[in-house]
PDB file of C-alpha atoms in Angstrom:
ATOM      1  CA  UNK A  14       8.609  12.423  -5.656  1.00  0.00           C
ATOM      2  CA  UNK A  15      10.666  13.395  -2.610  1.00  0.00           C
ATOM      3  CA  UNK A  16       9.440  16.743  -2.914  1.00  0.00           C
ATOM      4  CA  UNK A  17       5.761  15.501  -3.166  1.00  0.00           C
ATOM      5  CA  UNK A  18       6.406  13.984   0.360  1.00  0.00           C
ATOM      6  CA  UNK A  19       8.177  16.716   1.826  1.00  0.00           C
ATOM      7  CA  UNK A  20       5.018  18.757   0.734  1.00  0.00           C
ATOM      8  CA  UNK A  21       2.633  16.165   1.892  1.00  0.00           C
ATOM      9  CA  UNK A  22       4.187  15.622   5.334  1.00  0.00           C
ATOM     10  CA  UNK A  23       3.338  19.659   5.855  1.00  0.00           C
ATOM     11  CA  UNK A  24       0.007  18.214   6.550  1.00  0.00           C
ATOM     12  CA  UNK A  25       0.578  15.085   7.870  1.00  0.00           C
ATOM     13  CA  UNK A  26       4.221  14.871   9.323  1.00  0.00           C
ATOM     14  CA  UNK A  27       4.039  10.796   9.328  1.00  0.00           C
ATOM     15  CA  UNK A  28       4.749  10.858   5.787  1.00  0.00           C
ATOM     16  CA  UNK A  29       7.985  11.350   6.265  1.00  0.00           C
ATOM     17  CA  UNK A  30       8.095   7.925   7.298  1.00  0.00           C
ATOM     18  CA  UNK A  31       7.674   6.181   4.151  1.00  0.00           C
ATOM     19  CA  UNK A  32      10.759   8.022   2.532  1.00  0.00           C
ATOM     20  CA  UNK A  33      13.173   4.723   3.626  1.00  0.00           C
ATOM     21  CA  UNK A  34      10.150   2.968   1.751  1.00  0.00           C
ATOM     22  CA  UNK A  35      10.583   5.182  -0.976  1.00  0.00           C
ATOM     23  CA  UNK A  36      14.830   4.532  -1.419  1.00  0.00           C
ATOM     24  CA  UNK A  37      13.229   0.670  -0.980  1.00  0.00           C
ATOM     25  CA  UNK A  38      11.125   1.169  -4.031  1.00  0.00           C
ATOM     26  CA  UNK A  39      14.113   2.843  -6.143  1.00  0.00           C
ATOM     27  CA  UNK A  40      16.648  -0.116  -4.725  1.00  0.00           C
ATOM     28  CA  UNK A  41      14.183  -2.635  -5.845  1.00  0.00           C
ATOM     29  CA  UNK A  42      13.322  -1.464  -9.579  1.00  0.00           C
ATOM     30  CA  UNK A  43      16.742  -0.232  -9.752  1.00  0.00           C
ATOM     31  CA  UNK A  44      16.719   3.718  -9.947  1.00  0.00           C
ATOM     32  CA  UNK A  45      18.878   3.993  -6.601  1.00  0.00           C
ATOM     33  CA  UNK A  46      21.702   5.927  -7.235  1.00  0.00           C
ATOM     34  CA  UNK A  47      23.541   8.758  -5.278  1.00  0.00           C
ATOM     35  CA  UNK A  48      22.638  10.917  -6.908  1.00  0.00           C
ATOM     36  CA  UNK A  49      18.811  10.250  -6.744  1.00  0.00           C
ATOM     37  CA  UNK A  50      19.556   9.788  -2.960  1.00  0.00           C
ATOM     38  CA  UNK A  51      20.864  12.926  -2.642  1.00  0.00           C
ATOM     39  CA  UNK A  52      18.200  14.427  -4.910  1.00  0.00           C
ATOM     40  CA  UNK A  53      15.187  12.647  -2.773  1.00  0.00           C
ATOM     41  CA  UNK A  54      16.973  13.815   0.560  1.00  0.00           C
ATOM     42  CA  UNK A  55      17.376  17.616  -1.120  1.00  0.00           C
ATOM     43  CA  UNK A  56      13.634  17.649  -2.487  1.00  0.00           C
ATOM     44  CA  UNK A  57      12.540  16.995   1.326  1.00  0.00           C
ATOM     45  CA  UNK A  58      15.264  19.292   2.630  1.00  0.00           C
ATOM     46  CA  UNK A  59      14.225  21.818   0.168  1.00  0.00           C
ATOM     47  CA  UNK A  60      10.750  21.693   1.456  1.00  0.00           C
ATOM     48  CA  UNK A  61      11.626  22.321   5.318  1.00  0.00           C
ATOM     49  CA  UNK A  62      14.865  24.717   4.267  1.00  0.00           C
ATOM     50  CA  UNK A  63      11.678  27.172   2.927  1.00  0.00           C
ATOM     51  CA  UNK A  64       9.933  26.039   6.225  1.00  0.00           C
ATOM     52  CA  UNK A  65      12.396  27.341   8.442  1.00  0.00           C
ATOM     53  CA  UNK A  66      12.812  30.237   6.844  1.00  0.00           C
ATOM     54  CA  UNK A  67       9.217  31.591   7.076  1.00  0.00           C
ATOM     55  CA  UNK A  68       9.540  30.463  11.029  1.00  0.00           C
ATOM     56  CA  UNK A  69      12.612  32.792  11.089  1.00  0.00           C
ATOM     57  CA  UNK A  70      10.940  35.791   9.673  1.00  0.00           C
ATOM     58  CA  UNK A  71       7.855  35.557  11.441  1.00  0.00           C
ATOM     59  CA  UNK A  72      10.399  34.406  14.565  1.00  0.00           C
ATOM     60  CA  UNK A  73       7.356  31.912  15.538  1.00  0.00           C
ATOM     61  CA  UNK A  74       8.742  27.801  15.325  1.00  0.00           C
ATOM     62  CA  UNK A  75       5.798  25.866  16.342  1.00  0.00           C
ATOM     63  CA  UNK A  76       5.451  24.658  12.674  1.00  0.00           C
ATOM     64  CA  UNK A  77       8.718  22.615  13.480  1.00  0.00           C
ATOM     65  CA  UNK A  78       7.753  22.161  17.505  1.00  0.00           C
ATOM     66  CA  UNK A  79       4.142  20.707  17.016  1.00  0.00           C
ATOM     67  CA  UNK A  80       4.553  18.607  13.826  1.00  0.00           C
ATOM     68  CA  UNK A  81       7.550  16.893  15.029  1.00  0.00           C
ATOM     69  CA  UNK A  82       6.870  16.085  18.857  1.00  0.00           C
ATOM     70  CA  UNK A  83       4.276  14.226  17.333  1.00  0.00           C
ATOM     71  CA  UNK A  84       6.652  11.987  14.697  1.00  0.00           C
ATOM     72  CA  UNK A  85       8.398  10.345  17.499  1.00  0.00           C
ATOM     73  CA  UNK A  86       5.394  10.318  19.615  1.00  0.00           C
ATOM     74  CA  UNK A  87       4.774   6.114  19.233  1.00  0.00           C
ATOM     75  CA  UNK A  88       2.408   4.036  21.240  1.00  0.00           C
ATOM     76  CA  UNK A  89       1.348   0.708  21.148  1.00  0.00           C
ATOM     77  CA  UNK A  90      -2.126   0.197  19.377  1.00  0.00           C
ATOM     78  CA  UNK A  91      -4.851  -2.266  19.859  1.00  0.00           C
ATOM     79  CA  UNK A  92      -4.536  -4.734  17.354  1.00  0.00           C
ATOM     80  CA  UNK A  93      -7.824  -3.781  15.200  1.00  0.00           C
ATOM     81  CA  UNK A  94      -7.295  -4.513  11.592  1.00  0.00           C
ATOM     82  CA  UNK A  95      -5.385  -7.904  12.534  1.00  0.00           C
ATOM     83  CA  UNK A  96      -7.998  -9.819   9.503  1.00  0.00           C
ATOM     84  CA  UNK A  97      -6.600  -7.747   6.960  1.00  0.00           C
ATOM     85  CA  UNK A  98      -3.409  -8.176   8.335  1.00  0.00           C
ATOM     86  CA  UNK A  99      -3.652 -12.080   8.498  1.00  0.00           C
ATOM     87  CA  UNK A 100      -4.731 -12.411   4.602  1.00  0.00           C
ATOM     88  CA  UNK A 101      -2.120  -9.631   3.971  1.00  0.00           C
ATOM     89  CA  UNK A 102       0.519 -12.388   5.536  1.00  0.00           C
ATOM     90  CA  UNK A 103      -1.396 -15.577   3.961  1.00  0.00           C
ATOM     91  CA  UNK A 104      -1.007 -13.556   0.602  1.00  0.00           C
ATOM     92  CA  UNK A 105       2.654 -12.535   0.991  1.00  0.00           C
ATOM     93  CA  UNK A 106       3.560 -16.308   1.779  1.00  0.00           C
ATOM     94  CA  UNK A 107       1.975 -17.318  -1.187  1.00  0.00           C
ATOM     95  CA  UNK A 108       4.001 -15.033  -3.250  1.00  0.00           C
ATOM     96  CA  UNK A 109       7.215 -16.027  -1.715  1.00  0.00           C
ATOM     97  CA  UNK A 110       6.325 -19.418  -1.818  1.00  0.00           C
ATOM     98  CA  UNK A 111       5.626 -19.667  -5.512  1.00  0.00           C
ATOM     99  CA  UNK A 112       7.726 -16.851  -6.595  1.00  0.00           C
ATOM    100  CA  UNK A 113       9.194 -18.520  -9.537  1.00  0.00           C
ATOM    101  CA  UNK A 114       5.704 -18.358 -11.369  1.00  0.00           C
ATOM    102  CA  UNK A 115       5.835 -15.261 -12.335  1.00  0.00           C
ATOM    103  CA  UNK A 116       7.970 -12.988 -14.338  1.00  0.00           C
ATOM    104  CA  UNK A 117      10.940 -10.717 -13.071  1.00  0.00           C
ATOM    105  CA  UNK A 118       8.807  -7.497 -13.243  1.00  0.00           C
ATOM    106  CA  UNK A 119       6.009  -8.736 -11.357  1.00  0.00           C
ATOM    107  CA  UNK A 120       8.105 -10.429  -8.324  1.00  0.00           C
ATOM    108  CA  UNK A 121       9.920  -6.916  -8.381  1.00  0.00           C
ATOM    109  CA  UNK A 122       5.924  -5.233  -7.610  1.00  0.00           C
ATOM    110  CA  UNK A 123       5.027  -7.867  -5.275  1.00  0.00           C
ATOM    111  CA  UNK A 124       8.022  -7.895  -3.159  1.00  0.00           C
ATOM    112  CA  UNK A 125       8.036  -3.978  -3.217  1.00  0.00           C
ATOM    113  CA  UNK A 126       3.937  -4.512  -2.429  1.00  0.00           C
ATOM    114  CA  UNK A 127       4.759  -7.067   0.465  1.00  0.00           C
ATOM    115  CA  UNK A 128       7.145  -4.346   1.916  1.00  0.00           C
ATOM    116  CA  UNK A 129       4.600  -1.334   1.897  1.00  0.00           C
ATOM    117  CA  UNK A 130       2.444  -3.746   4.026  1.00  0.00           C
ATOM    118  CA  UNK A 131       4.894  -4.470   6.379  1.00  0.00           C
ATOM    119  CA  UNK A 132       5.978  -0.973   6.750  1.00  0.00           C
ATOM    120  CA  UNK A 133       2.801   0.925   6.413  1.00  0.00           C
ATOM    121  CA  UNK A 134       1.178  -2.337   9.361  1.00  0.00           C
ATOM    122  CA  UNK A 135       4.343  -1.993  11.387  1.00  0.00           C
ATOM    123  CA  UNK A 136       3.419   2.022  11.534  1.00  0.00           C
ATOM    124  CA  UNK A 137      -0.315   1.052  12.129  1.00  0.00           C
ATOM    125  CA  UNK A 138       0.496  -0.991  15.102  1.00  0.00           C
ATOM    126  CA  UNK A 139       3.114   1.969  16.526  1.00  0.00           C
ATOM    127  CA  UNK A 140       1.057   5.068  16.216  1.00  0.00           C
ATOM    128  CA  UNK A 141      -2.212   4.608  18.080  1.00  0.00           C
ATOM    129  CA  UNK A 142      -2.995   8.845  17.495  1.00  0.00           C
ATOM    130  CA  UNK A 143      -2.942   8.304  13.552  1.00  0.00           C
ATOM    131  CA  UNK A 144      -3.448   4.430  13.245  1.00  0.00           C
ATOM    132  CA  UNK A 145      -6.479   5.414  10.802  1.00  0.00           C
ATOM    133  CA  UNK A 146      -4.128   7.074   8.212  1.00  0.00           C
ATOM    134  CA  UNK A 147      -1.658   4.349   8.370  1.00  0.00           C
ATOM    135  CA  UNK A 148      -3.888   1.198   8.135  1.00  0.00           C
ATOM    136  CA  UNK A 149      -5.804   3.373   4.682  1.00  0.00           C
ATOM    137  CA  UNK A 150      -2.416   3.349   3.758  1.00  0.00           C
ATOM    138  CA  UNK A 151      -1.509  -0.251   4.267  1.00  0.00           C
ATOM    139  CA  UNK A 152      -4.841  -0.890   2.677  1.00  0.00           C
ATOM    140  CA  UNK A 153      -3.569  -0.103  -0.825  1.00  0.00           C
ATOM    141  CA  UNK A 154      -1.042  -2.837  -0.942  1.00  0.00           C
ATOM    142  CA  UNK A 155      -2.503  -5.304   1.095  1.00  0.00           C
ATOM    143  CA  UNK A 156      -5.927  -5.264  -1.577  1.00  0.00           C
ATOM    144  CA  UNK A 157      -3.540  -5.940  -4.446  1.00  0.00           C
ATOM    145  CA  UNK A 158      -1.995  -8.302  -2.395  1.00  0.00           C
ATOM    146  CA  UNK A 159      -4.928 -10.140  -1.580  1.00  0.00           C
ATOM    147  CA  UNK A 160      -6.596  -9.613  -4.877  1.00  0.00           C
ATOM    148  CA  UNK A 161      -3.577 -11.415  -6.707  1.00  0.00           C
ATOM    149  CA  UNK A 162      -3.723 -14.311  -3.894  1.00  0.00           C
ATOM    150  CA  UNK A 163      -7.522 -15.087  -4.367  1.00  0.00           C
ATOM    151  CA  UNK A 164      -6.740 -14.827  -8.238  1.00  0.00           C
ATOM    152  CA  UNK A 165      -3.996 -17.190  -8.523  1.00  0.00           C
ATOM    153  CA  UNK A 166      -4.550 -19.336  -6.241  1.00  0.00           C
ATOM    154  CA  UNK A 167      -7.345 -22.390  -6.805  1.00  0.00           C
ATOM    155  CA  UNK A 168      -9.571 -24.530  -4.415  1.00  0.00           C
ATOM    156  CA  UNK A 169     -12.853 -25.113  -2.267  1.00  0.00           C
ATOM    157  CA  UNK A 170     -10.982 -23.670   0.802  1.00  0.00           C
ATOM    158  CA  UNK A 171      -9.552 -20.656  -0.667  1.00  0.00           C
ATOM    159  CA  UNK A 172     -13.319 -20.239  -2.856  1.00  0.00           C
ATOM    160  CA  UNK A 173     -15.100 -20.521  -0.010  1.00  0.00           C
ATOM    161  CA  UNK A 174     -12.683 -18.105   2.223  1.00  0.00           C
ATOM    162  CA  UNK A 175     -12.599 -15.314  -0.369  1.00  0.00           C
ATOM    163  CA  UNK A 176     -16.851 -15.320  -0.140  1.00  0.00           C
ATOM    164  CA  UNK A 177     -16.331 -15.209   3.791  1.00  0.00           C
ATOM    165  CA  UNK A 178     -13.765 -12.897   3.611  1.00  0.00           C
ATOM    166  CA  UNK A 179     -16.128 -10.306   1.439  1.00  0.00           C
ATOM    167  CA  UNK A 180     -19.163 -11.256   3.814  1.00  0.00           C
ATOM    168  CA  UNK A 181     -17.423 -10.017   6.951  1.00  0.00           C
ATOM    169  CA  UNK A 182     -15.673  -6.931   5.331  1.00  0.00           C
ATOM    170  CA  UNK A 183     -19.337  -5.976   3.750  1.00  0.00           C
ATOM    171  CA  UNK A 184     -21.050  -7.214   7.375  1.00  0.00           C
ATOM    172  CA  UNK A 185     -18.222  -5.043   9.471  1.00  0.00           C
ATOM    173  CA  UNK A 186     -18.934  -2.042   7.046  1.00  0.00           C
ATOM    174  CA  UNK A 187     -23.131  -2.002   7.643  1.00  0.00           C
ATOM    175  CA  UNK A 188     -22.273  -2.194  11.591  1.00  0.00           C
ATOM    176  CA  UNK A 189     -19.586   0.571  11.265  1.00  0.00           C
ATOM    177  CA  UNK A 190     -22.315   2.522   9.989  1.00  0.00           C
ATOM    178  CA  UNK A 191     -25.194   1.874  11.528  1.00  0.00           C
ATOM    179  CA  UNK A 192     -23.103   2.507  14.980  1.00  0.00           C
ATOM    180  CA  UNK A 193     -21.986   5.652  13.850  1.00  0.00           C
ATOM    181  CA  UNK A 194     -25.207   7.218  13.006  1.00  0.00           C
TER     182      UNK A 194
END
């Protein structure tokens, strides 16, 4: 898997980001060892190892100069997906606050699901040049999220707010659209 995002983040150097997220992941459904450490950190290494060595044949390095002046490259984003953010946090509470109701495995997904979010948001909110990329990828677990709040949880408010909540999303859609064309 390591290798898969030392591949990926060829084309889209931000990847690289989600590796801690990654070692998070193994902690948390307990595959972390040293040596699958070492192995994630070598299948990245291995990637960039073949990297540099095509730079020093063709003795040309901007594929290391432009990819990475752009990793560390953060700025402060206008906050424009806060309503997925706010029922990402409303759902995450939920599951924290009634965490005994489910069963080992599934608190194990959700708290590894409520992580993503805050990882793949906190990168959303730091890099205003690929915000787009980062809040598709927050979207993933923040639908699940949401999805298993709406699902467990009962009530007029929270019936009513899921109805709203797919109004706006469809609404904000239509006027994406029709702006763009």
């Amino acid at each position: 898997a390591a290798l898969l995002i030392g591949i990926g983040s060829l084309l889209w150097v931000h990847l690289l980001w989600f590796l801690p997220l990654f070692w998070l992941g193994m902690y948390n459904f307990r595959s972390l060892t040293s040596r699958t450490f070492i192995a994630s950190l070598l299948g990245v290494a291995t990637v960039y190892w073949f990297l540099l060595g095509w730079c020093v044949w063709q003795r040309d390095f901007t594929l290391f100069n432009v990819p990475f002046s752009t990793l560390f490259k953060v700025r402060l984003l206008a906050t424009d997906g806060m309503a997925i953010a706010l029922l990402t946090v409303v759902a995450s509470l939920n599951i924290v606050m009634h965490d005994t109701e489910d069963s080992l495995r599934s608190r194990q997904f959700l708290s590894f699901l409520i992580a993503m979010s805050v990882w793949a948001f906190s990168l959303y909110f730091l890099y205003e040049q690929a915000s787009e990329e980062f809040l598709e990828t927050a979207c993933v677990p923040a639908s699940i999220l949401i999805a298993h709040f709406f699902t467990v949880t009962r009530g007029k408010i929270v019936f009513w707010s899921f109805f709203t909540t797919v109004a706006v999303l469809v609404a904000t859609l239509f006027i994406r659209i029709w702006n763009f064309l």
